[in-house]
Short mmCIF file of C-alpha atoms and ligand atoms in Angstrom, two decimals:
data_model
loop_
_atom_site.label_atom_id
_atom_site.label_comp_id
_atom_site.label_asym_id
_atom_site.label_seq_id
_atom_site.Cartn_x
_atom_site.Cartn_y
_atom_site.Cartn_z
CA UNK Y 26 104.51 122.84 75.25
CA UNK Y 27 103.95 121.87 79.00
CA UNK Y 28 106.22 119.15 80.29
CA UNK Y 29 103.84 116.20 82.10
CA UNK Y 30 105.12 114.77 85.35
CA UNK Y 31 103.62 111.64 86.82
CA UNK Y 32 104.73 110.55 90.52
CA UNK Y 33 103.83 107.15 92.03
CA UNK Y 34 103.69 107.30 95.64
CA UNK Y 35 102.36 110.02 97.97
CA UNK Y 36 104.12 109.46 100.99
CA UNK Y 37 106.20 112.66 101.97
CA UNK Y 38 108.77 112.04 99.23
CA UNK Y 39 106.19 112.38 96.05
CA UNK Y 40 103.94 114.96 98.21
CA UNK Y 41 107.31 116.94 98.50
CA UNK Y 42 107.88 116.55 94.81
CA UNK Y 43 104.57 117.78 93.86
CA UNK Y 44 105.05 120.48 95.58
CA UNK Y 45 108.57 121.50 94.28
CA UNK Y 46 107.67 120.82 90.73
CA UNK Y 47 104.70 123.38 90.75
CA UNK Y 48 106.74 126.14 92.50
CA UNK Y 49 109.28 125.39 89.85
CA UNK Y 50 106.68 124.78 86.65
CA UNK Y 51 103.52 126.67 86.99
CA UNK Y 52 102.26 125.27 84.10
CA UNK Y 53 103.50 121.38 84.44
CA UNK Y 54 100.80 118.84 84.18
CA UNK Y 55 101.43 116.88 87.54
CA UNK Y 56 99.96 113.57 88.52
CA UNK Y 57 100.19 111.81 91.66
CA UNK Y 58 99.27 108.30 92.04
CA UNK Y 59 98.74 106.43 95.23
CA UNK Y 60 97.54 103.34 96.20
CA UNK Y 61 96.52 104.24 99.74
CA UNK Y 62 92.92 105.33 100.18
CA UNK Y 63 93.80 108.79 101.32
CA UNK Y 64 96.31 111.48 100.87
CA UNK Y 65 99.63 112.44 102.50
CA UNK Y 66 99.17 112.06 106.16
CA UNK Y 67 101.89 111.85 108.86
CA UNK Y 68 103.48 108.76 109.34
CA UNK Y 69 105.79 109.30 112.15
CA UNK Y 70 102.49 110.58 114.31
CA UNK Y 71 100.64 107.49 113.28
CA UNK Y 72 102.13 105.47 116.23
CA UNK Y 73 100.71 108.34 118.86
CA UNK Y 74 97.10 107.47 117.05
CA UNK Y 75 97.94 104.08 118.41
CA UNK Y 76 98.98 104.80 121.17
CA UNK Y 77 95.55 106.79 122.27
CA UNK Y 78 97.15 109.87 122.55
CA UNK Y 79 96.70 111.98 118.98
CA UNK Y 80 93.00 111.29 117.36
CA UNK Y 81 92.76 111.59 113.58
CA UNK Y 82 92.83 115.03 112.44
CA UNK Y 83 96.24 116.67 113.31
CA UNK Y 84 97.79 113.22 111.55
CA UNK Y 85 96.40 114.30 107.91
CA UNK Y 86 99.40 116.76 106.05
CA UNK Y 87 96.68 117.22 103.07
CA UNK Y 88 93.33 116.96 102.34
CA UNK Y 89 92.04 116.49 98.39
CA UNK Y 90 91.69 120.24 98.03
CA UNK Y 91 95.43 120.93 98.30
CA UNK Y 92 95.77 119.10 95.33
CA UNK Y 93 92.56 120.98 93.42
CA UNK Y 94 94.68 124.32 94.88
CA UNK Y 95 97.74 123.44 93.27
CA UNK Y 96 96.33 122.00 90.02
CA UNK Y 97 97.89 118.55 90.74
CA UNK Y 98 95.83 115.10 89.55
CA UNK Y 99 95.57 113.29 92.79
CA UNK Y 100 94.62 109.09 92.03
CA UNK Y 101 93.56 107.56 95.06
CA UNK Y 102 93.43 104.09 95.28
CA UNK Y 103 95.62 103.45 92.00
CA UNK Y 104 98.37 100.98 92.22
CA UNK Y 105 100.75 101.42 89.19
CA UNK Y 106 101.45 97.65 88.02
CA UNK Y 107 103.84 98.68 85.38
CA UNK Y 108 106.55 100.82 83.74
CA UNK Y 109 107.32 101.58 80.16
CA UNK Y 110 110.43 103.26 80.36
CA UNK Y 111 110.42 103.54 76.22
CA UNK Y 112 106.67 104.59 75.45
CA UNK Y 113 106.86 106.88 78.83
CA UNK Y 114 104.10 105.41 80.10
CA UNK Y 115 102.63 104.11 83.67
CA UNK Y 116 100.00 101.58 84.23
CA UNK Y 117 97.65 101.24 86.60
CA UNK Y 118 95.75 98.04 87.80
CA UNK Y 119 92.58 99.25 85.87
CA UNK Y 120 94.43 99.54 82.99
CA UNK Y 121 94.26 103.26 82.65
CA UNK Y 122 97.83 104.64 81.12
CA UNK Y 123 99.52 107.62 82.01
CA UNK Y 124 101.86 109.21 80.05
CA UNK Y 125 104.63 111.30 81.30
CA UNK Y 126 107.57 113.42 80.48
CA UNK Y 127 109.42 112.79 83.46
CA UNK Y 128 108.72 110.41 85.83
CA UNK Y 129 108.89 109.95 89.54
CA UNK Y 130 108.94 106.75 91.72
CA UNK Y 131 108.74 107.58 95.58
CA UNK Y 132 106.75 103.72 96.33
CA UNK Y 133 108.54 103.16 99.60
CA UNK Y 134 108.25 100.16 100.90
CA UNK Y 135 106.05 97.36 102.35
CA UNK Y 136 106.21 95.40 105.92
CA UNK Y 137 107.87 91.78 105.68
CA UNK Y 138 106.15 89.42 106.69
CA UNK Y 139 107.68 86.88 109.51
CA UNK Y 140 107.90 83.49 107.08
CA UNK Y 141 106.51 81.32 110.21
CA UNK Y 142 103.55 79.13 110.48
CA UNK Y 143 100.28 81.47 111.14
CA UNK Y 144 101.79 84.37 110.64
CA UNK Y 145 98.84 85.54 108.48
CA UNK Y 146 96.55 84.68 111.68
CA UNK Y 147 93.68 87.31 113.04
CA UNK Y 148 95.57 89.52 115.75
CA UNK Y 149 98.60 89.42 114.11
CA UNK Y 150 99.91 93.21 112.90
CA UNK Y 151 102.04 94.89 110.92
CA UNK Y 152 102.67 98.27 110.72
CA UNK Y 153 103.22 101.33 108.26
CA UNK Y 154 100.01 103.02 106.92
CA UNK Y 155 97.53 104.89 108.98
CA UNK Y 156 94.69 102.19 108.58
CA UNK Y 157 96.97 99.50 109.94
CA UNK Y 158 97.32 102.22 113.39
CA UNK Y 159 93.58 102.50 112.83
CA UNK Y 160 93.30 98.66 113.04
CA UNK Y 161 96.06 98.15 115.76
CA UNK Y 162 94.33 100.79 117.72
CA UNK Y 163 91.50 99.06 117.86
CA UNK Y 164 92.62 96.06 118.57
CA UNK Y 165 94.93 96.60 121.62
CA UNK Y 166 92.29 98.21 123.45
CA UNK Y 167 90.69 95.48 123.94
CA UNK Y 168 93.85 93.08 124.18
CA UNK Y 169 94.82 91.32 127.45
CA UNK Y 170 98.33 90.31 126.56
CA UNK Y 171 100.99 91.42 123.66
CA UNK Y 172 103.81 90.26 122.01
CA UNK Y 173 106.04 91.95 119.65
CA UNK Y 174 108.51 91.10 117.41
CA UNK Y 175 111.44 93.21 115.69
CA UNK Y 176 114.06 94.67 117.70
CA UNK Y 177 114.38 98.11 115.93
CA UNK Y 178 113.21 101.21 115.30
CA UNK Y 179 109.69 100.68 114.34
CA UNK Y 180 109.34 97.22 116.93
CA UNK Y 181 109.85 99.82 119.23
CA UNK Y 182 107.22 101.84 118.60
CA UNK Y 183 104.49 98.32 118.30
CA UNK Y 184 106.10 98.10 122.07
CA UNK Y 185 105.13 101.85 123.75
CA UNK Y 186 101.83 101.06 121.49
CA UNK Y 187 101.64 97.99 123.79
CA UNK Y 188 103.04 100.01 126.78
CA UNK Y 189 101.01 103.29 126.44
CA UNK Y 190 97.63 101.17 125.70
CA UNK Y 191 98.32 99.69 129.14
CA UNK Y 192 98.82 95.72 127.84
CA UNK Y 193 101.32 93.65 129.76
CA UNK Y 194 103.83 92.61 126.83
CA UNK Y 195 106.92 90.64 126.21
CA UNK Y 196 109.37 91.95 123.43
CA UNK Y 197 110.91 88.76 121.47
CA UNK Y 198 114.58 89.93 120.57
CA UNK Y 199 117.12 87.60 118.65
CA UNK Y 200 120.63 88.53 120.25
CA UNK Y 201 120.48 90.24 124.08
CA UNK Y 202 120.05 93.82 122.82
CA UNK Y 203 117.48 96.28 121.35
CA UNK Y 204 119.23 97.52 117.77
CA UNK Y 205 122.05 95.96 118.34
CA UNK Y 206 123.43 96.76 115.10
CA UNK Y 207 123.28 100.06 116.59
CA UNK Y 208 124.00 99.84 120.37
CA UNK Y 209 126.23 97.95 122.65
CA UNK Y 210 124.12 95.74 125.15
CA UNK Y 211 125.56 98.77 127.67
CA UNK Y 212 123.83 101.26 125.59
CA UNK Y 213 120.50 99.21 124.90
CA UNK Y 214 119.89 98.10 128.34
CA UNK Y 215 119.24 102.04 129.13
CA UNK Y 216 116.50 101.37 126.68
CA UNK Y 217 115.53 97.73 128.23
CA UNK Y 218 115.19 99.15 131.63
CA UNK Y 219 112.63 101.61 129.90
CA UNK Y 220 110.72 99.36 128.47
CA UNK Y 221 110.44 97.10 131.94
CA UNK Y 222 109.06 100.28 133.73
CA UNK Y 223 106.52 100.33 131.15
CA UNK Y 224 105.47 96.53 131.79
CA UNK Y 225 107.20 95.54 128.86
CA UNK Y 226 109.27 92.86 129.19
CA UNK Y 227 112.87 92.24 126.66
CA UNK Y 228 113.15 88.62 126.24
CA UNK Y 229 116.49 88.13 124.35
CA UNK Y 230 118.39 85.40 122.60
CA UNK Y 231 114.54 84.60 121.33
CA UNK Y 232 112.23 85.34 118.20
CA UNK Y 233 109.09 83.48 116.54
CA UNK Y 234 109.28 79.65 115.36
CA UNK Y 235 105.56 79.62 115.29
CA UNK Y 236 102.33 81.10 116.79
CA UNK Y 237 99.36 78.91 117.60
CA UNK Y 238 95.76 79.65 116.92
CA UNK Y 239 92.13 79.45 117.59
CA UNK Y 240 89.24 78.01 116.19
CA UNK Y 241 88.62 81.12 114.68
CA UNK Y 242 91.88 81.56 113.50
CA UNK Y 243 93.08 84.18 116.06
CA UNK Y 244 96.22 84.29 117.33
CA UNK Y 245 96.76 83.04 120.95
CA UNK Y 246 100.26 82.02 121.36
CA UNK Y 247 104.00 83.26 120.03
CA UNK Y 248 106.19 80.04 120.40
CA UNK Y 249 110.08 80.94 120.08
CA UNK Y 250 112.58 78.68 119.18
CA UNK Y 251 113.36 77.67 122.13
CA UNK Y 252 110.06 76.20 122.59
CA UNK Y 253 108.89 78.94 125.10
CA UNK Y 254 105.41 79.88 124.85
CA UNK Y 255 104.31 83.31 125.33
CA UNK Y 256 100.23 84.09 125.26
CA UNK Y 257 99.20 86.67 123.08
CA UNK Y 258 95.76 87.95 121.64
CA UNK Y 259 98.06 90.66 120.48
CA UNK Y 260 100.68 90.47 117.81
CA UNK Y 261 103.15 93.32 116.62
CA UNK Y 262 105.85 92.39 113.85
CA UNK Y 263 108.39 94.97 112.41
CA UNK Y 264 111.08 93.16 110.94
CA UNK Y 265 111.79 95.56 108.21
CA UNK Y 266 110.91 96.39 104.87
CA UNK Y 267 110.05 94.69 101.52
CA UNK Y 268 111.23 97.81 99.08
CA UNK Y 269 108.40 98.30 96.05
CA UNK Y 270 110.68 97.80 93.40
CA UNK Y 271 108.14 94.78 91.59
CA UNK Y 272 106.73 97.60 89.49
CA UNK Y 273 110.24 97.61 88.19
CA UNK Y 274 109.92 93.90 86.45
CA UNK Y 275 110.18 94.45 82.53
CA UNK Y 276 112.42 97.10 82.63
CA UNK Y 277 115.96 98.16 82.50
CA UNK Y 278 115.84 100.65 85.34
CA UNK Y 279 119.29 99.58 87.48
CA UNK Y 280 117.74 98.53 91.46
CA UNK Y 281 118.81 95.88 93.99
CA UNK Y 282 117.72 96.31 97.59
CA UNK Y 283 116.43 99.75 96.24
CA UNK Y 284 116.13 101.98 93.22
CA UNK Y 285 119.61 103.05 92.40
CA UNK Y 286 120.04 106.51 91.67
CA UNK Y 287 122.79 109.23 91.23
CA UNK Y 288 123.28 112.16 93.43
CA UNK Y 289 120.82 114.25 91.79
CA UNK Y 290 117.95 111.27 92.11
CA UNK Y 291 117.75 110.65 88.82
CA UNK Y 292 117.84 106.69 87.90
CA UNK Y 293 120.01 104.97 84.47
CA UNK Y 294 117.23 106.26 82.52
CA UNK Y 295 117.20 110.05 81.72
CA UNK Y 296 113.92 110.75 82.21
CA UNK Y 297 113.01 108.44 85.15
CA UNK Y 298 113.81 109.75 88.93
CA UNK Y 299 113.38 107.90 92.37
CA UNK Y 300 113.19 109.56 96.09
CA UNK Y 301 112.19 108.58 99.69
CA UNK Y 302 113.06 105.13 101.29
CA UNK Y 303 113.17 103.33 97.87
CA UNK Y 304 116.39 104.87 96.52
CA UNK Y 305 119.59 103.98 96.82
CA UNK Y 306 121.67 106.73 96.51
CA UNK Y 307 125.08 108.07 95.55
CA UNK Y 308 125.66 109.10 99.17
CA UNK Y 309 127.87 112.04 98.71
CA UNK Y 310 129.01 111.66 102.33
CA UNK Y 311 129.62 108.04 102.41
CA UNK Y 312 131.56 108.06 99.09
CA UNK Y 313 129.22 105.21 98.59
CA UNK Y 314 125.73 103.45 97.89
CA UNK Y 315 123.35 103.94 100.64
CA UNK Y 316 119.70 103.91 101.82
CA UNK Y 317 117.61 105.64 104.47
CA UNK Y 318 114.86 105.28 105.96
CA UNK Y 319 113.72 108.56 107.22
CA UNK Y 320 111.11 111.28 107.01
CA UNK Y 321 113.29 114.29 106.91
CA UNK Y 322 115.77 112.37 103.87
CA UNK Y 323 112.36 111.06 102.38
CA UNK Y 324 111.00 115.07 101.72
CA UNK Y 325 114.59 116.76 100.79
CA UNK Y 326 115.24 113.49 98.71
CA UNK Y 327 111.82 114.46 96.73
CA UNK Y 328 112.34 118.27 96.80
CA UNK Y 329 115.82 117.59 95.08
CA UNK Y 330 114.33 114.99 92.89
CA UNK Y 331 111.99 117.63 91.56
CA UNK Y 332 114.68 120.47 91.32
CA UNK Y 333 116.65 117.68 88.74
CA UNK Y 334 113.62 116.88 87.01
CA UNK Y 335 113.32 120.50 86.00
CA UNK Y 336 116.87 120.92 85.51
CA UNK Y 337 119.22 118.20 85.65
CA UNK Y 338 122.70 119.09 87.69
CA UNK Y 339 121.11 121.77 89.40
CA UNK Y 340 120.97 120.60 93.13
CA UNK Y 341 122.69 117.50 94.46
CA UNK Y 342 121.65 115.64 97.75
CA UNK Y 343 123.38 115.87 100.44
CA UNK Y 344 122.79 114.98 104.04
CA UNK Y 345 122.57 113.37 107.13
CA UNK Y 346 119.62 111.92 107.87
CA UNK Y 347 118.04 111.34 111.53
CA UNK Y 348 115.58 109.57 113.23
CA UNK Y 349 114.34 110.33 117.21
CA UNK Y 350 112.61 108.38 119.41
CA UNK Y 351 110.10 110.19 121.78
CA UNK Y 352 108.56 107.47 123.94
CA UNK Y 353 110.86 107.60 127.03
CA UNK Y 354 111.65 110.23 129.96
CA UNK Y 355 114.68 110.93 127.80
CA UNK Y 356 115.70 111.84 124.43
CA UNK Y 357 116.40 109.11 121.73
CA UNK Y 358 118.37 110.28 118.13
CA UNK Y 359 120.31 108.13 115.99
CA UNK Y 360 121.95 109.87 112.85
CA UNK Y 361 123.27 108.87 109.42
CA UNK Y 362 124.36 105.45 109.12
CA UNK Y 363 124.95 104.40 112.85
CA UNK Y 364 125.11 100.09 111.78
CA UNK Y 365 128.02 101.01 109.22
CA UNK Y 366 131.45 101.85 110.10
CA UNK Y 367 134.85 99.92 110.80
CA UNK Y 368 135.09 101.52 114.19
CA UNK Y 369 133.37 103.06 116.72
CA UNK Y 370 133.72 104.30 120.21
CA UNK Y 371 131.17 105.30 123.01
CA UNK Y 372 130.71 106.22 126.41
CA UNK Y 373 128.26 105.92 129.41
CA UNK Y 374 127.57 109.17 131.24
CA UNK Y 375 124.87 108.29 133.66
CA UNK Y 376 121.93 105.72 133.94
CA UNK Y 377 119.48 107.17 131.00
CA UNK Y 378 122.76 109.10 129.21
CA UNK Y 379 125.11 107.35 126.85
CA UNK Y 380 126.87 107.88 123.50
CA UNK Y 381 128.35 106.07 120.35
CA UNK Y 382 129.54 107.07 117.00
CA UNK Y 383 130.33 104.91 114.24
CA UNK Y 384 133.50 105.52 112.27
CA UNK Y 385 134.87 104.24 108.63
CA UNK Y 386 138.08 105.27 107.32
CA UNK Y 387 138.51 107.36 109.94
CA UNK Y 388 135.62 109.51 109.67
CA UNK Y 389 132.65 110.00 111.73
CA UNK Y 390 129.43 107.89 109.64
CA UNK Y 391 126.50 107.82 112.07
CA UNK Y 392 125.50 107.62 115.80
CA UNK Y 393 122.90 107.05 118.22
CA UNK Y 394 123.05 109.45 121.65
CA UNK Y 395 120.48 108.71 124.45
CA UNK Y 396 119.88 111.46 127.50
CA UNK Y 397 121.42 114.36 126.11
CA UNK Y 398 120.82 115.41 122.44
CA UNK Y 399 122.70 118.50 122.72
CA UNK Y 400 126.33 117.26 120.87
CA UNK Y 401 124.18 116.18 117.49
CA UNK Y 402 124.93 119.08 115.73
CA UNK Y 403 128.59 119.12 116.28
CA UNK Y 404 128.73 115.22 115.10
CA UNK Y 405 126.52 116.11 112.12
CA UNK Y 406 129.00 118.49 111.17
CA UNK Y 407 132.25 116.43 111.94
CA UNK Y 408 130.18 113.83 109.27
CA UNK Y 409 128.76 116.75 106.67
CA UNK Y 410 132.52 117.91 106.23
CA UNK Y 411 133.67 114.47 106.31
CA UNK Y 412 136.48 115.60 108.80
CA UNK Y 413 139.21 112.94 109.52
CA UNK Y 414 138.91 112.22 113.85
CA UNK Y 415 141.54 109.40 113.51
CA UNK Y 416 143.20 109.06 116.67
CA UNK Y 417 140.90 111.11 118.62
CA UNK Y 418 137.63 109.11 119.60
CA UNK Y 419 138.14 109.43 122.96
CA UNK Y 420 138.11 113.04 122.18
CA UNK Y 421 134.97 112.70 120.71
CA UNK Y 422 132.78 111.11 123.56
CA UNK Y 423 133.88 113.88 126.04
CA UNK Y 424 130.77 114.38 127.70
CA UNK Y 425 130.84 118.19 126.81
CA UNK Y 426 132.57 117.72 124.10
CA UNK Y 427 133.47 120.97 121.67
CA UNK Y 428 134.66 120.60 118.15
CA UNK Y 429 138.05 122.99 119.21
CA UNK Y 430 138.84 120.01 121.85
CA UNK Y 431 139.81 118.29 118.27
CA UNK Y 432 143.54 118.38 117.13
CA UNK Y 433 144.66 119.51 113.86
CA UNK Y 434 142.67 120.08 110.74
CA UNK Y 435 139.78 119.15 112.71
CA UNK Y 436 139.71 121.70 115.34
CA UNK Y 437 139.64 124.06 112.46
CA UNK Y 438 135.87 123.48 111.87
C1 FAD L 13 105.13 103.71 112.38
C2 FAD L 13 106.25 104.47 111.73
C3 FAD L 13 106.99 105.35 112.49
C4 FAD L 13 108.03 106.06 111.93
N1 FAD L 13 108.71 106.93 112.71
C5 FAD L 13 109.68 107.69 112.15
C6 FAD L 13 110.35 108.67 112.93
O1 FAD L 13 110.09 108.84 114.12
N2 FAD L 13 111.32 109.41 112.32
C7 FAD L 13 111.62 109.26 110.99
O2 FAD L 13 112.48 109.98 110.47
N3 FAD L 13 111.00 108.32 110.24
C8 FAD L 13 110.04 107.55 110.79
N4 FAD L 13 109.40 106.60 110.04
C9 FAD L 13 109.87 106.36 108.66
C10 FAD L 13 109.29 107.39 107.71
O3 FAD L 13 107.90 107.48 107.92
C11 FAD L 13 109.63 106.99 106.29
O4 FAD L 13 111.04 107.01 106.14
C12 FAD L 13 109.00 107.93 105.26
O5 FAD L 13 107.62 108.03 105.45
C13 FAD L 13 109.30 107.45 103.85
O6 FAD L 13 108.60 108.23 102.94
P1 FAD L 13 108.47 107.80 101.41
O7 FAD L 13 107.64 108.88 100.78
O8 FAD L 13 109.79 107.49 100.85
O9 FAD L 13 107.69 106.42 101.43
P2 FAD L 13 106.25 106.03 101.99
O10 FAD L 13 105.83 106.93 103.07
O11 FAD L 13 106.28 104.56 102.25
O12 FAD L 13 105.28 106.32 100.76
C14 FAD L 13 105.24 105.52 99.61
C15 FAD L 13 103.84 105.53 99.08
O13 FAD L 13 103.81 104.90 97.80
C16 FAD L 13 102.66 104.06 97.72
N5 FAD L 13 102.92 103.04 96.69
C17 FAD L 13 103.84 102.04 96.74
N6 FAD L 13 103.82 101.33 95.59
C18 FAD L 13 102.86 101.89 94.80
C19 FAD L 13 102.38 101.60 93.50
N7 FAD L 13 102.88 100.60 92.77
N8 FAD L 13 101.37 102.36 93.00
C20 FAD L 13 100.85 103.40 93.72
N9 FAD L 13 101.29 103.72 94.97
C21 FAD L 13 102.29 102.98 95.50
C22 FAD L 13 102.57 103.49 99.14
O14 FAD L 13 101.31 102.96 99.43
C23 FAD L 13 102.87 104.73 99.96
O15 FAD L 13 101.71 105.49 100.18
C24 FAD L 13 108.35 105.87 110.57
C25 FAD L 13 107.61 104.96 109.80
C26 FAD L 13 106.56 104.27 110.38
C27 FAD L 13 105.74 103.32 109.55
#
């Protein structure tokens, strides 16, 4: 008999799953269920949409007859309400039930909202599906003045949105640096000075205590807790994530921030899986429980998912994930877990070129490198082989550095 595999989500982790399991069951029954109004598009391009500078088409990955091609039930619009982890069941807000085999959960996760006073107002944007660009798009074209909030990856897009749509804008930051879980105010001020070319201005130690509105509800004014006003008919907020894991009420399946799973995806229940930006993993590297929040972990974290579903043990995950940032004159790349570590060391080359990796126990656990890209792959592989660098960061932010300039067991690599 034909197993039955139902996947929730088709962001690139279920899409990748899909398309694993029928390469590796031609005769599976696959369903994918989504609650967006169209299928897998890309999400990282969705902020060039914004910006004006990619229209529609190149954005979509597949279109409804990929899914006809492949023999895979594609539900649109369906948002699965709840899990029966004992009948092997799904259910969906109509009430229709799915029953599966084996079961995937690649839901992702959801914009915060900033818990201020009008933060539901008209103008006011968050941002991670294509009709929110659609919507932001539209918007900032006709905008006079911006403000964004969230001093991270994704803020940082809402700002070169801001920037590239031509709309003077002020960046609220708490703390006087961009990511500065991530960069030394040395490192993010090469960013900063970016942004003011661009007519975006960093305002730091700041934030949101309220905005003030219109008649009509629409935003007009960002007031930070300092009681400085900033005008805005245009509002940007990324202040993370909300993970989907309310689907999970009822059950027994093991989550806190995220979905926890093994190294093979697979969650406490045999039969039930999780990949993308919801899990959280058995890093392999780490030695430890982690999350990411990245395209390129999202689709190998489904494509393993889908291996295990098929054959438990047979492929683990293991990587490190990055993330690059495109809107500058110069490269942008963080990698693995650049915010954790005990330790970490970096250097300043030039005015756009600069450096830091983030250590724990001695061994290399993420970085961000600005200006010159080229070392990644040596640091990725100092991290991969979970090679021990203590006593040696300086050796490590040689500008050109080379993995022989390492001592001992490391220069061995
Ligand atoms: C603007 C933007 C820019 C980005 N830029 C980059 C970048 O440059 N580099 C990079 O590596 N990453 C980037 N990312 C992050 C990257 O897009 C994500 O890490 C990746 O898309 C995660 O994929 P996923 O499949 O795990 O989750 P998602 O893409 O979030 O997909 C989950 C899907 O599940 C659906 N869903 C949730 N709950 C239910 C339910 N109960 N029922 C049915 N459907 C449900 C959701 O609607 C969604 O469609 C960016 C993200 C955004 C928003």
């Amino acid at each position: 008999m034909s197993q039955s595999y139902v996947i929730v989500g088709d962001g690139i982790a279920g899409a990748s799953a899909a398309e694993t399991l029928r390469e590796e069951e031609p005769d599976a029954d696959i369903t994918i269920i989504t609650d967006e109004g169209e299928p897998l598009y890309n999400r990282i391009l969705i902020k060039e949409f914004a910006k004006g500078k990619l229209p529609e088409a190149p954005i979509s990955i597949h279109d409804e007859s990929w899914y006809d091609d492949r023999d895979v039930d594609l539900e649109l619009d369906t948002l699965v309400t709840d899990i029966d982890p004992e009948g092997h069941t799904v259910t969906a807000h109509d009430g229709t039930e799915y029953d599966y085999d084996k079961l995937l959960l690649a839901v992702g996760g959801t914009p915060t909202q900033l818990p201020v006073e009008n933060s539901d107002a008209e103008g006011i944007h968050h941002f991670w599906t294509f009709q929110d660009a659609r919507d932001i798009k539209e918007h900032i074209e006709g905008a006079d003045n911006s403000v964004v909030i969230g001093a991270g990856l994704l803020g940082i897009d809402l700002a070169a949105i801001t920037a590239a749509q031509e709309v003077e804008g002020k960046y609220l930051m708490r703390g006087k640096a961009w990511w500065r879980y991530a960069l030394s105010e040395e490192g993010a001020e090469i960013i900063h000075e970016a942004l003011r070319e661009r007519d975006v201005e960093p305002v730091f130690d700041s934030g949101v205590d309220h905005f003030e509105v219109d008649e009509n509800d629409r935003v007009t004014t960002a007031v930070d807790p300092n009681g400085d006003r900033y005008d805005a008919d245009f509002v940007g907020i990324a202040i993370g994530l909300n993970f989907n894991t309310e689907i999970l009420g009822g059950t027994d399946i093991e989550y806190d921030n995220g979905i926890y799973t093994d190294e093979f995806m697979r969650t406490n229940h045999e039969d039930i899986f999780a990949a993308g930006d919801i899990t959280e993993f058995h890093d392999l590297i780490l030695g430890d429980r982690a999350q990411n929040g990245a395209w390129g972990s999202a689709k190998e974290q489904g494509t393993i998912a889908a291996k295990n579903m098929v054959d438990y043990g047979s492929e683990e995950f293991r990587w490190v994930s990055s993330y690059s940032i495109t809107h500058f004159d110069f490269p942008f790349l963080s990698f693995g877990h650049p915010t954790l570590g005990d330790d970490h060391v970096e250097a300043k080359y030039s005015d756009t070129e600069w450096r830091r990796l983030a250590i724990k126990d001695g061994k290399i656990v993420g970085g961000v490198l600005i200006g010159d890209l080229s070392p990644q792959t040596k640091y990725k592989k100092l991290m991969r082989e979970q090679v021990d660098v203590s006593g040696q960061k300086e050796v490590l932010v040689k500008q050109d550095f080379q993995l022989d300039d390492l001592e001992g067991a490391a220069a061995e690599q």
